[in-house]
Short mmCIF file of C-alpha atoms and ligand atoms in Angstrom, two decimals:
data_model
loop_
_atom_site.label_atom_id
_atom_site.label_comp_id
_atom_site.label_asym_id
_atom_site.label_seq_id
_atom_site.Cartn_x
_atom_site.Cartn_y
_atom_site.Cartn_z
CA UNK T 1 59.03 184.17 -141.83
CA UNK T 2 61.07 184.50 -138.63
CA UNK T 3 59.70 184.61 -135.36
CA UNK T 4 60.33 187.72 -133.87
CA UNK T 5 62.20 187.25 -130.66
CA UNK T 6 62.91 190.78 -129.34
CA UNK T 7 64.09 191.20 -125.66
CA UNK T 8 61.28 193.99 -124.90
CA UNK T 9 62.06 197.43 -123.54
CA UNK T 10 59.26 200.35 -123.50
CA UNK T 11 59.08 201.73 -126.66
CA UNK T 12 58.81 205.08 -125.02
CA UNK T 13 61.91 204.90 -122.58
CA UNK T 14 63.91 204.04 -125.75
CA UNK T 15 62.85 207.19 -127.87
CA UNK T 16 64.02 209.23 -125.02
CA UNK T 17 67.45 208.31 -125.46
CA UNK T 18 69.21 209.64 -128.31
CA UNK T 19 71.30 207.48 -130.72
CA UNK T 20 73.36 209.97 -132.24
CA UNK T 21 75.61 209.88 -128.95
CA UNK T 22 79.24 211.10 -129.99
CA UNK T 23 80.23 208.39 -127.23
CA UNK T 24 78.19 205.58 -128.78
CA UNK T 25 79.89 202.40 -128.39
CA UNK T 26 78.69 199.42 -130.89
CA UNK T 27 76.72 197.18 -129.32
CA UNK T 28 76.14 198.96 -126.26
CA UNK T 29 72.35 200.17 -124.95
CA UNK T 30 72.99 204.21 -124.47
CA UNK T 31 72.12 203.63 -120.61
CA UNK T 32 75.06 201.83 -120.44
CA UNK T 33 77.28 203.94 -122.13
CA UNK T 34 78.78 205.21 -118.76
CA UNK T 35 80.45 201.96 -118.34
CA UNK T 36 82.59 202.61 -121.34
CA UNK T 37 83.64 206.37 -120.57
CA UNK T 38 87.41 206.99 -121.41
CA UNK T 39 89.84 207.62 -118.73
CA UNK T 40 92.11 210.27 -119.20
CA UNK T 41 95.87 210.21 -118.84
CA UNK T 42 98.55 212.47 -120.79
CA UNK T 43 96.81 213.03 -122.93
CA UNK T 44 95.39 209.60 -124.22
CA UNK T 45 92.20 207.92 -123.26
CA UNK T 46 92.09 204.38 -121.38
CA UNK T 47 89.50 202.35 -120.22
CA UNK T 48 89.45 198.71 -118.07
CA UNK T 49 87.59 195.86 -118.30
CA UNK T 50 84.24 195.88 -116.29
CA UNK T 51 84.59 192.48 -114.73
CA UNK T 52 88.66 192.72 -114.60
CA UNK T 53 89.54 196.35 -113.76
CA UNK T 54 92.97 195.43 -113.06
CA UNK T 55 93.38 195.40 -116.65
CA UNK T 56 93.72 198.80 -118.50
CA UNK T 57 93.41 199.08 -122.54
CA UNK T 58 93.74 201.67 -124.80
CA UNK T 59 90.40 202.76 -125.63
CA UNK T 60 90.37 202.27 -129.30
CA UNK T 61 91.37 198.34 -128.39
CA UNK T 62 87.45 198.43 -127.57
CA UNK T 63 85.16 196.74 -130.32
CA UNK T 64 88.66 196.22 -132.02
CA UNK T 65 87.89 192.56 -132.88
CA UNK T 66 90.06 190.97 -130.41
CA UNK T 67 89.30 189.53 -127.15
CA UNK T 68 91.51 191.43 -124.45
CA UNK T 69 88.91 191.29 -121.10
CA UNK T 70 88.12 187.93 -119.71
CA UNK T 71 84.69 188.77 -119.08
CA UNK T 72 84.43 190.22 -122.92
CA UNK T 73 83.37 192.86 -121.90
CA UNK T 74 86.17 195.30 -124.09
CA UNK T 75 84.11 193.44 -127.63
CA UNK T 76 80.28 194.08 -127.06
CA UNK T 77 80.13 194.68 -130.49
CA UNK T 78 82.26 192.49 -132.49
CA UNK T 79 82.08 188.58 -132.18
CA UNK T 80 85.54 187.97 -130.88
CA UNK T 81 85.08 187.03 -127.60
CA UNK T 82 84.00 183.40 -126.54
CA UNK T 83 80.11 183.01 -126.84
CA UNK T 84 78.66 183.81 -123.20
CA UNK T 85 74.60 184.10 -123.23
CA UNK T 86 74.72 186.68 -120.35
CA UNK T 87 76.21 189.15 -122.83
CA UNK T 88 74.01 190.40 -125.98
CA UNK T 89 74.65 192.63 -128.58
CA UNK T 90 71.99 195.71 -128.47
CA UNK T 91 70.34 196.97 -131.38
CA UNK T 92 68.79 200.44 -130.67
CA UNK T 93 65.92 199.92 -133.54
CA UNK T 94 64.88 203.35 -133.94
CA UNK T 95 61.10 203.53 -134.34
CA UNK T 96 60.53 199.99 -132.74
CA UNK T 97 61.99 198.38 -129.83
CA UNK T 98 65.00 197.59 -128.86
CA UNK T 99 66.90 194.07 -129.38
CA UNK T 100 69.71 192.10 -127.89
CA UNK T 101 71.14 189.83 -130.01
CA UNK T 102 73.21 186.97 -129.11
CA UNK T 103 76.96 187.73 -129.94
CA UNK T 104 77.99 184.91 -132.42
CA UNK T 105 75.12 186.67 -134.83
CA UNK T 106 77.06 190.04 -135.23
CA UNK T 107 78.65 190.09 -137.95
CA UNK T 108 77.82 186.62 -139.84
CA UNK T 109 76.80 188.19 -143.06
CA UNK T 110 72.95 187.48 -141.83
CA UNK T 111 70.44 190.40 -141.28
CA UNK T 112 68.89 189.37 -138.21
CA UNK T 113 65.88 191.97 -138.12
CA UNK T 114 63.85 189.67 -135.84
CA UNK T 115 66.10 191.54 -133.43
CA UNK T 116 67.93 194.05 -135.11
CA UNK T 117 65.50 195.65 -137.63
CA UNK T 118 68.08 198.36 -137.73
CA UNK T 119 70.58 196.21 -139.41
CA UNK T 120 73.27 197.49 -137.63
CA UNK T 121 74.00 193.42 -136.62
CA UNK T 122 75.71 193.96 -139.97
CA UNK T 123 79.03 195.98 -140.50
CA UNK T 124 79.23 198.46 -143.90
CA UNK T 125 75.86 198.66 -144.54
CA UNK T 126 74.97 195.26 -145.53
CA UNK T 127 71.56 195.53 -143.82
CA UNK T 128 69.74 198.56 -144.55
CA UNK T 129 67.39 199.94 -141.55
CA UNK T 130 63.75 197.93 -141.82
CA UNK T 131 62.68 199.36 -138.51
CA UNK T 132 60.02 201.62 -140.46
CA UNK T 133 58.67 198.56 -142.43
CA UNK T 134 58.48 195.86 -139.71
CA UNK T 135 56.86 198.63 -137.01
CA UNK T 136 53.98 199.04 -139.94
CA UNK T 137 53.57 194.96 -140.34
CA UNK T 138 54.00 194.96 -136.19
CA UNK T 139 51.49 197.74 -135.69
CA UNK T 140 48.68 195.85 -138.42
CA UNK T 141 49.24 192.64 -136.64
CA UNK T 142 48.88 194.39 -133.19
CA UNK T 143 45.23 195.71 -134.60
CA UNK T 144 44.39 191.96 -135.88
CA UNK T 145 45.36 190.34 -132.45
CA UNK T 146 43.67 192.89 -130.78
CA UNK T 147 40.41 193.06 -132.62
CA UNK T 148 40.16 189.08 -132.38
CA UNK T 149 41.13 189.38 -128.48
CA UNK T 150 38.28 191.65 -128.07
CA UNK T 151 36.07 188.59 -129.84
CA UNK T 152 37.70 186.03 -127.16
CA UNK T 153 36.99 188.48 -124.35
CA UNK T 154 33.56 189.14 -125.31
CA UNK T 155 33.03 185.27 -125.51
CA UNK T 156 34.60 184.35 -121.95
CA UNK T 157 32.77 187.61 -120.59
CA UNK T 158 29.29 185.90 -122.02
CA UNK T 159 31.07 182.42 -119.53
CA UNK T 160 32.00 184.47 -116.71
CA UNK T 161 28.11 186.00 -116.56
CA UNK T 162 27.06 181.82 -117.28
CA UNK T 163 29.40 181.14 -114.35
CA UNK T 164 28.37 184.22 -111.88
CA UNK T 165 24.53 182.91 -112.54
CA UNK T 166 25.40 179.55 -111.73
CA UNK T 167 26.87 180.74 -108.51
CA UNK T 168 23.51 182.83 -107.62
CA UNK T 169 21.69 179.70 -108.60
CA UNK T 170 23.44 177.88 -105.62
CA UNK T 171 23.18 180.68 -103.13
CA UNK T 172 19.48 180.81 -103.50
CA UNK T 173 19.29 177.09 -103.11
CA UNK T 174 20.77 177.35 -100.34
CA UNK T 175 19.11 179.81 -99.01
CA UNK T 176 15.64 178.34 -99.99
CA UNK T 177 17.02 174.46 -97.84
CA UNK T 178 18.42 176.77 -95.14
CA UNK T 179 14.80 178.55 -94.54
CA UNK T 180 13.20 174.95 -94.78
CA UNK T 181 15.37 173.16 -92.48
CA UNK T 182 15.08 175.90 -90.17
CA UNK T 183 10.84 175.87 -90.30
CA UNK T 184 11.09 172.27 -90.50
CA UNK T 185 13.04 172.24 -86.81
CA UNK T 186 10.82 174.58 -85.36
CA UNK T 187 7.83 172.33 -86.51
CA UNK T 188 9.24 169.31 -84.86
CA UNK T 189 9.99 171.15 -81.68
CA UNK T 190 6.41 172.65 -82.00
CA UNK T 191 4.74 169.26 -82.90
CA UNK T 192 6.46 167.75 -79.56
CA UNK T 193 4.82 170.82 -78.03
CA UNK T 194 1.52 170.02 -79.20
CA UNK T 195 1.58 166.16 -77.80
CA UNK T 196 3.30 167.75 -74.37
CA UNK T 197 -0.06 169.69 -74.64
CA UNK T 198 -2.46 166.84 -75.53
CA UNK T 199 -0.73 164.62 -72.94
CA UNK T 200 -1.53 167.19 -70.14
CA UNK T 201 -5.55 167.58 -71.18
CA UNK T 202 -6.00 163.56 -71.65
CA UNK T 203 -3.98 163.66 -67.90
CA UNK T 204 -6.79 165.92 -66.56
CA UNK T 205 -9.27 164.06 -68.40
CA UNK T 206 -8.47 160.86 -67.41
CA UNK T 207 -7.74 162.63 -63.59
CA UNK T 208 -11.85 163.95 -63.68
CA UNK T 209 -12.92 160.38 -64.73
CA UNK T 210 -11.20 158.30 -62.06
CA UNK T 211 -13.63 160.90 -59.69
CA UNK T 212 -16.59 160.92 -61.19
CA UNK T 213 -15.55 156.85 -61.24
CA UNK T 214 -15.02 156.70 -58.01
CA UNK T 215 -17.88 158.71 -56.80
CA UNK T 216 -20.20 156.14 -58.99
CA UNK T 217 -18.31 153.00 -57.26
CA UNK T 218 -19.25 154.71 -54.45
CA UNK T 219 -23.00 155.21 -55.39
CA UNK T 220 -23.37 151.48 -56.33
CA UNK T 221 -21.45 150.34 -53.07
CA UNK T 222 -24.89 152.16 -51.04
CA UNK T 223 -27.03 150.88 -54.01
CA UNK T 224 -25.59 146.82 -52.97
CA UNK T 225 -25.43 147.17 -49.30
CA UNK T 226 -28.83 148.36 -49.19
CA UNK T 227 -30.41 145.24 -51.50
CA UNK T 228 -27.91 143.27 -49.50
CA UNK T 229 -29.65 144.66 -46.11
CA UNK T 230 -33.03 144.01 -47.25
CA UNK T 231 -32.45 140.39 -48.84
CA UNK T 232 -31.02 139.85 -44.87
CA UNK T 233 -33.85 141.15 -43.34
CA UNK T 234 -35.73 138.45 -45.94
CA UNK T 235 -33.83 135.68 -45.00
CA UNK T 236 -33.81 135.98 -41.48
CA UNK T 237 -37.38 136.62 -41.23
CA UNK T 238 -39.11 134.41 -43.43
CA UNK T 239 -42.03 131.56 -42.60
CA UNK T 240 -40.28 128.46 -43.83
CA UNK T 241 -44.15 127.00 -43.29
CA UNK T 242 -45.33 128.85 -45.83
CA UNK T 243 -44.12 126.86 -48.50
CA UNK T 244 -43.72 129.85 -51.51
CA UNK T 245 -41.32 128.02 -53.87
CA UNK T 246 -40.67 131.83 -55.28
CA UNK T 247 -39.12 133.29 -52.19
CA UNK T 248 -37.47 130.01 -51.08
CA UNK T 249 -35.32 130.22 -54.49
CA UNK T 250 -34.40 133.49 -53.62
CA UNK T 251 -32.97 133.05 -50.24
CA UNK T 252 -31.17 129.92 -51.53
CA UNK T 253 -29.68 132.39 -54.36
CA UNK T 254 -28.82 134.61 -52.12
CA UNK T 255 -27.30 132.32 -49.71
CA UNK T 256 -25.47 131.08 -52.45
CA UNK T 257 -24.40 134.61 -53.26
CA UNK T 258 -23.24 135.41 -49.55
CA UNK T 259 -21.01 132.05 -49.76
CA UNK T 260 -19.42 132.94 -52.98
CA UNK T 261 -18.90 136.93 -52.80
CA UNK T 262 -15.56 137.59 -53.58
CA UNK T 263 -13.66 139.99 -50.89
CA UNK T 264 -13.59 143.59 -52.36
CA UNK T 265 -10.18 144.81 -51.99
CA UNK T 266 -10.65 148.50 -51.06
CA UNK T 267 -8.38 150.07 -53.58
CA UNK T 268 -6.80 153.22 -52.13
CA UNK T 269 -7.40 155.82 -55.11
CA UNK T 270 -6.45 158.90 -53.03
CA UNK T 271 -3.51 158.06 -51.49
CA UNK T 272 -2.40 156.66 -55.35
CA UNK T 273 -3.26 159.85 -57.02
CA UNK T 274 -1.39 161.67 -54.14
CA UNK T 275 1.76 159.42 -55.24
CA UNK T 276 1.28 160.29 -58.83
CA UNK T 277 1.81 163.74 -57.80
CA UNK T 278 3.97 163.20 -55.46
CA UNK T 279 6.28 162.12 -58.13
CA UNK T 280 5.51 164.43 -60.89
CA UNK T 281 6.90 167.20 -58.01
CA UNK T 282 10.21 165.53 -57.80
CA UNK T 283 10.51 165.08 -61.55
CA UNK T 284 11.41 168.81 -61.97
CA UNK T 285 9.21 172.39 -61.72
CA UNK T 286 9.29 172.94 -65.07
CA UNK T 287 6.41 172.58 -67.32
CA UNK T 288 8.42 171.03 -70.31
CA UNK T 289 10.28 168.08 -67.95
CA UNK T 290 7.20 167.47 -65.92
CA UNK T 291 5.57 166.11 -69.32
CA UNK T 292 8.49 164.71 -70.73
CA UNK T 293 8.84 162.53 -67.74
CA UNK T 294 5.32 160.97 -69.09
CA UNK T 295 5.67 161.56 -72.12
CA UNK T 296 9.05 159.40 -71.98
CA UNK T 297 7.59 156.49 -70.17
CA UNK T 298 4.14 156.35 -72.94
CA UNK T 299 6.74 157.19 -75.74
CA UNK T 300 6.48 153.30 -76.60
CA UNK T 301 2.69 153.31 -76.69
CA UNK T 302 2.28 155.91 -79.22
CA UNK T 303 4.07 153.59 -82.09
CA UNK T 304 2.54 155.88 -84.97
CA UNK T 305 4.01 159.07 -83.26
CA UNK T 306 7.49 157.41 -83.38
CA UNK T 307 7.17 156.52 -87.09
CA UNK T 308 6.16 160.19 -88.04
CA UNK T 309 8.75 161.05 -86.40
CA UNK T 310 11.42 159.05 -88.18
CA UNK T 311 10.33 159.96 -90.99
CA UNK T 312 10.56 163.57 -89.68
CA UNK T 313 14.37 163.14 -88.88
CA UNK T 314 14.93 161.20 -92.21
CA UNK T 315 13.81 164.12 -94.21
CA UNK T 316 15.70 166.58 -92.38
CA UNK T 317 18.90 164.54 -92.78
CA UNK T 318 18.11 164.75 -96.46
CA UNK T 319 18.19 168.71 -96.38
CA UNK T 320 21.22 169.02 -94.12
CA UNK T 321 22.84 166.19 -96.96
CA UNK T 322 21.60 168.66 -99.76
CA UNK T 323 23.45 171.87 -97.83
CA UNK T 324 26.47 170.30 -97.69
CA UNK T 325 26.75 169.51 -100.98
CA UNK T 326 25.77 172.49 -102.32
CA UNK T 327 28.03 174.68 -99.59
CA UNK T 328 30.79 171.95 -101.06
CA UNK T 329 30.10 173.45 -104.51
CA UNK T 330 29.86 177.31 -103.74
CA UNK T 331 33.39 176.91 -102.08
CA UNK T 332 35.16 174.38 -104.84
CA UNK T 333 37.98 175.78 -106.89
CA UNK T 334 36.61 177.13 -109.91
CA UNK T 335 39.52 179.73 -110.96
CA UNK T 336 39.52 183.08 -111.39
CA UNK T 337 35.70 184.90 -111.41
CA UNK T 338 34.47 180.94 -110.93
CA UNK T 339 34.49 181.06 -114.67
CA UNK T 340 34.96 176.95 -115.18
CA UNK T 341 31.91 176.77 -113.74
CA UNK T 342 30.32 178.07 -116.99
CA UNK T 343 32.02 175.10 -118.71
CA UNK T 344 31.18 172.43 -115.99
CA UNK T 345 29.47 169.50 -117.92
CA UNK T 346 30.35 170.67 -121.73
CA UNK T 347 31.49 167.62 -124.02
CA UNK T 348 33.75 167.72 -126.45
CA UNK T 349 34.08 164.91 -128.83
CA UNK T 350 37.23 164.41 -131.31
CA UNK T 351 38.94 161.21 -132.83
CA UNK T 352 42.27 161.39 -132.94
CA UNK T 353 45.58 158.91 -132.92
CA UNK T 354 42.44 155.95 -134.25
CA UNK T 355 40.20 156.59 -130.95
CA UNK T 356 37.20 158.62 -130.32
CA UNK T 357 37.62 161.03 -127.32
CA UNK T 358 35.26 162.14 -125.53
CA UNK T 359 36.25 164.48 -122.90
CA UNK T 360 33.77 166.11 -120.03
CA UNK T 361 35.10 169.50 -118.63
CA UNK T 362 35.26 169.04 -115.47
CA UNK T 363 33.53 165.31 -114.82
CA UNK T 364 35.24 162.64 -116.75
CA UNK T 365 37.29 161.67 -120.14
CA UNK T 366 36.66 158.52 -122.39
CA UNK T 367 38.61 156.47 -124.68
CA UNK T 368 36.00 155.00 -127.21
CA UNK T 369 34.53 153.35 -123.70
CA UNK T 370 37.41 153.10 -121.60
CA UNK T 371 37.15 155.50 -118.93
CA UNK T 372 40.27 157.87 -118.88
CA UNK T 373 39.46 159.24 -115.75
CA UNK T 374 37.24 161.48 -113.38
CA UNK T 375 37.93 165.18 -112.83
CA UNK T 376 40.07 165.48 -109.58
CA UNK T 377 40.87 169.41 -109.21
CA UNK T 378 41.61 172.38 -111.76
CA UNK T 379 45.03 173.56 -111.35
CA UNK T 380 45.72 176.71 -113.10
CA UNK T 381 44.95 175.91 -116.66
CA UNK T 382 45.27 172.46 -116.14
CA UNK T 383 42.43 169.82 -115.16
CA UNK T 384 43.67 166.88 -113.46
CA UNK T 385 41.87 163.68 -114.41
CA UNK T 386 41.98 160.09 -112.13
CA UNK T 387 40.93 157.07 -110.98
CA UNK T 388 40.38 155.73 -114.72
CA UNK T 389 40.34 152.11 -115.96
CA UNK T 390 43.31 150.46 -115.02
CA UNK T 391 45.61 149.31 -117.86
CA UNK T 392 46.45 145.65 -119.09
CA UNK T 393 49.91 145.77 -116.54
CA UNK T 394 49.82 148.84 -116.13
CA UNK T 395 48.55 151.97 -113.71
CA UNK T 396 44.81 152.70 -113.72
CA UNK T 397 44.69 155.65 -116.86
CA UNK T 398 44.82 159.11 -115.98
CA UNK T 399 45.12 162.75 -117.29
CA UNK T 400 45.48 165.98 -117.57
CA UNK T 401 43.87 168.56 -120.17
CA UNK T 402 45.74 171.91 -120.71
CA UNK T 403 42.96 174.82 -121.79
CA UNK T 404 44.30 176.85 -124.54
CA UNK T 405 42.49 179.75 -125.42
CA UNK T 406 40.37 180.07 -128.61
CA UNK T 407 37.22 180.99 -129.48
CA UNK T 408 35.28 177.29 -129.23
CA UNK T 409 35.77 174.42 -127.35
CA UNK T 410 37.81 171.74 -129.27
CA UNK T 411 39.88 168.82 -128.66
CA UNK T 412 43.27 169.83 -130.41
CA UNK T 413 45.58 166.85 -129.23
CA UNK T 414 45.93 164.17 -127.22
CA UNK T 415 49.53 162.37 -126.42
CA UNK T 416 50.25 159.15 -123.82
CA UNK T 417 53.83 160.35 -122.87
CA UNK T 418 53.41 157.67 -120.33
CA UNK T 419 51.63 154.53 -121.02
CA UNK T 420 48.01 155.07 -119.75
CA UNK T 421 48.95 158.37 -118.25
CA UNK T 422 47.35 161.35 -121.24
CA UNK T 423 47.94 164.96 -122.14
CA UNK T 424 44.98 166.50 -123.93
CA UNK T 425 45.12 170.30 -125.19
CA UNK T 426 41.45 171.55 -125.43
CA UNK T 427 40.73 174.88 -126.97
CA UNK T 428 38.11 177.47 -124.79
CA UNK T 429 37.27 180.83 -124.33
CA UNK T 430 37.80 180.87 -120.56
CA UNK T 431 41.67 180.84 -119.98
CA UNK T 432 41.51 184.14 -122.82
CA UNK T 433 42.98 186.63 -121.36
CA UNK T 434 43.90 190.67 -122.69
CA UNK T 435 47.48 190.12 -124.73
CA UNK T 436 50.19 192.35 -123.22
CA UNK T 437 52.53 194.06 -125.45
CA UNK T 438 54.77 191.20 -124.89
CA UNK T 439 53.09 188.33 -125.94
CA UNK T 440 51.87 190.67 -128.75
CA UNK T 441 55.90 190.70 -129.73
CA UNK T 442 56.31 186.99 -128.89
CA UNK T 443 53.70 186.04 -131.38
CA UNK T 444 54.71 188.58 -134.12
CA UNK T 445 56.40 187.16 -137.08
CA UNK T 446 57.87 189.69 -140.04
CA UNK T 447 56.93 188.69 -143.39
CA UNK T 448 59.96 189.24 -145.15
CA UNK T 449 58.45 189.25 -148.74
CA UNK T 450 57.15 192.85 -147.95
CA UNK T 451 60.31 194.20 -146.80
C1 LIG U 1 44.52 150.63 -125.02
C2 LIG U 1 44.51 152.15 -125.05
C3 LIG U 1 45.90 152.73 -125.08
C4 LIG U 1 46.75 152.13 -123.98
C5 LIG U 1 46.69 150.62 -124.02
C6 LIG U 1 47.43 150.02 -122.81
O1 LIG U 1 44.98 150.14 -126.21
O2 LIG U 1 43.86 152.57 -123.90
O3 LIG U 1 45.87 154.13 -124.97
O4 LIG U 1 48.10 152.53 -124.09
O5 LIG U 1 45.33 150.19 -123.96
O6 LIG U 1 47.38 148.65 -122.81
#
């Protein structure tokens, strides 16, 4: 079996053209066959080299087996000029597509039909026309590849929908910690509200019991200065003569009382409360800054307020943490139709050159238990893998795993080009993709035994 490596043209374009050409020049694709047309002169017919038009040939001295043009271009079907890999020998293929074959082949007593299944590589027949055969073997292998493509494509359609899930997983958790940070600010603002609000009633309150205070100060201060008056009148007027031990007592207590009365200092309540608001003016006219000004200089006496409220902040600087990780996920590099996300997490296991491998798509790759490295960034088809253990004198391991597409995820190799530094090939659905006509050619191979 020979791999078929056919330069590809459309089959279609090539069945318009017609190889039964009275001009056809060996070797030559039929679109090209105006660079060979004869030139006229007495008679005969001449022709110069493409590259070196300066020199004129006869025409039959083209395909003549012997070199004359410098650029070869007088022998593009005979071997005799120098090999030059710009310059290929064409094989029309009738009912396939068309090859170019390098030079040197033509004419080495080998039927090259990976390219020429028309034979006509070969002079005098020595290659009979396959083109019939190998289009049947290309056109059952065509159905094969495409039958188990439409498997692959079915399985990395079942990742991308994983994937595309995954993603609406995300957006509605992040929708869901948007909403609650969002309630959770308002609440804050509103709670701060609601002590603005108590502060103002327990002002008022504590404003109507410093009256009805002072208006009972005042009540007792008629109350004392009345007793006071009438104990006087007692002391002044009283008949020492009359001996009463009773009364005596009392004067003395009340003498004793007049000595040791401490002074009252007459506290000035109104013009105070006037200061008060006074100052509340000047703080600002708005409602908001009028309480915050007390609310600021109490702050420190309402310690369980402040702890609440730490909490409070603590919590909300866990949600914003959570958004940003999870807006740091939506907008990671996940390929194409985010499908690696499907495959985010999946382990696959393998021993190979005497170690066990584990690797992680997409998180991390071990050794037995040496760590090989954490997932860095998908490139392509390749995942970059860092920052592993570092080696006995050497760099700290790394790698990179090239995805291959098959239908299951599987280690296939593992190589250490570079010491500590690995190349892992791991077989998975996702990097499928729909095989164009040539990579269908490019993997073709004849089988020869039913030619
Ligand atoms: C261990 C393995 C090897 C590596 C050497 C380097 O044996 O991790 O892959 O080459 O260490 O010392």
């Amino acid at each position: 079996m020979m791999k078929l490596i056919a330069a590809v043209a459309l089959l279609g374009a090539f069945l318009a053209v017609s190889g039964d050409s009275s001009e056809a020049v060996r070797g030559i694709d039929p679109l090209k066959l105006h660079l060979y047309s004869p030139i006229e002169e007495n008679g005969q017919k001449f022709w110069r080299c493409i590259g070196d038009p300066e020199i004129k040939l006869r025409y039959d001295q083209i395909n003549d087996d012997y070199c004359d043009c410098p650029d070869g271009s007088d022998e593009p079907g005979t071997n005799a000029c120098p090999y030059d890999p710009s310059r290929k020998f064409f094989c029309l293929n009738k009912g396939f597509f068309p090859g170019n074959l390098e030079t040197f082949k033509v004419d080495d007593g080998v039927c090259d039909y990976d390219i020429c299944c028309d034979g006509l590589d070969e002079s005098n027949g020595l290659c009979p026309d396959k083109c019939n055969e190998i289009a049947a073997q290309f056109s059952q292998y065509s159905h094969e590849v495409e039958e188990n493509s439409k498997r692959l494509l079915a399985l990395k359609a079942r990742l991308e929908d994983k994937a595309s899930k995954k993603v609406d997983e995300i957006k509605k958790k992040l929708e869901i910690l948007k909403h609650e940070l969002a309630h959770r600010q308002k609440s804050v603002k509103g709670s701060k509200k609601t002590v603005v609000d108590a502060f103002s009633a327990s002002i008022q309150d504590l404003a109507q019991g410093i009256n009805e205070a002072k208006s009972a100060i005042g009540q007792h201060d008629i109350t004392i200065k009345s007793l006071e008056g009438i104990l006087n009148k007692m002391m002044e007027n009283y008949n020492p003569n009359f001996n009463d031990l009773a009364v005596k007592e009392a004067i003395n207590a009340f003498q004793d009382y007049i000595s040791n009365k401490a002074e009252v200092v007459q506290v000035d309540l109104e013009s105070k409360l006037e200061k008060v608001a006074h100052q509340a003016g000047t703080v600002g006219n708005s409602r908001d800054s009028y309480f915050s000004h007390y609310y600021n200089i109490v702050r420190d006496y309402f310690t369980p307020e402040e702890i609440i409220n730490e909490e409070e902040d603590d919590q909300l600087a866990a949600i914003q943490q959570d958004i940003g990780i999870y807006e740091e996920r939506l907008n990671r590099n996940y390929g194409p139709k985010d499908i690696l996300r499907a495959v985010e997490g999946t382990w696959v296991s393998q021993s190979l050159n005497g170690y066990n491998y584990k690797v992680g798509l997409l998180t991390s790759i071990y050794q037995e238990n040496t760590l090989i490295g954490k997932f860095e960034r998908a490139d392509g088809n390749t995942l970059h893998y860092r920052h592993g253990n570092k080696c006995w004198n050497g760099p700290q391991r790394s790698a990179v795993v090239e995805l291959v597409c098959g239908p299951e995820h599987h280690v296939l190799s593992v190589q250490e080009p570079e010491k500590c530094a690995y190349v892992f090939e791991v077989m998975t659905p996702v990097v499928c993709h729909k095989f164009s006509q040539e990579d269908l050619l490019s993997g073709f191979e004849i089988d020869y035994s039913r030619l």
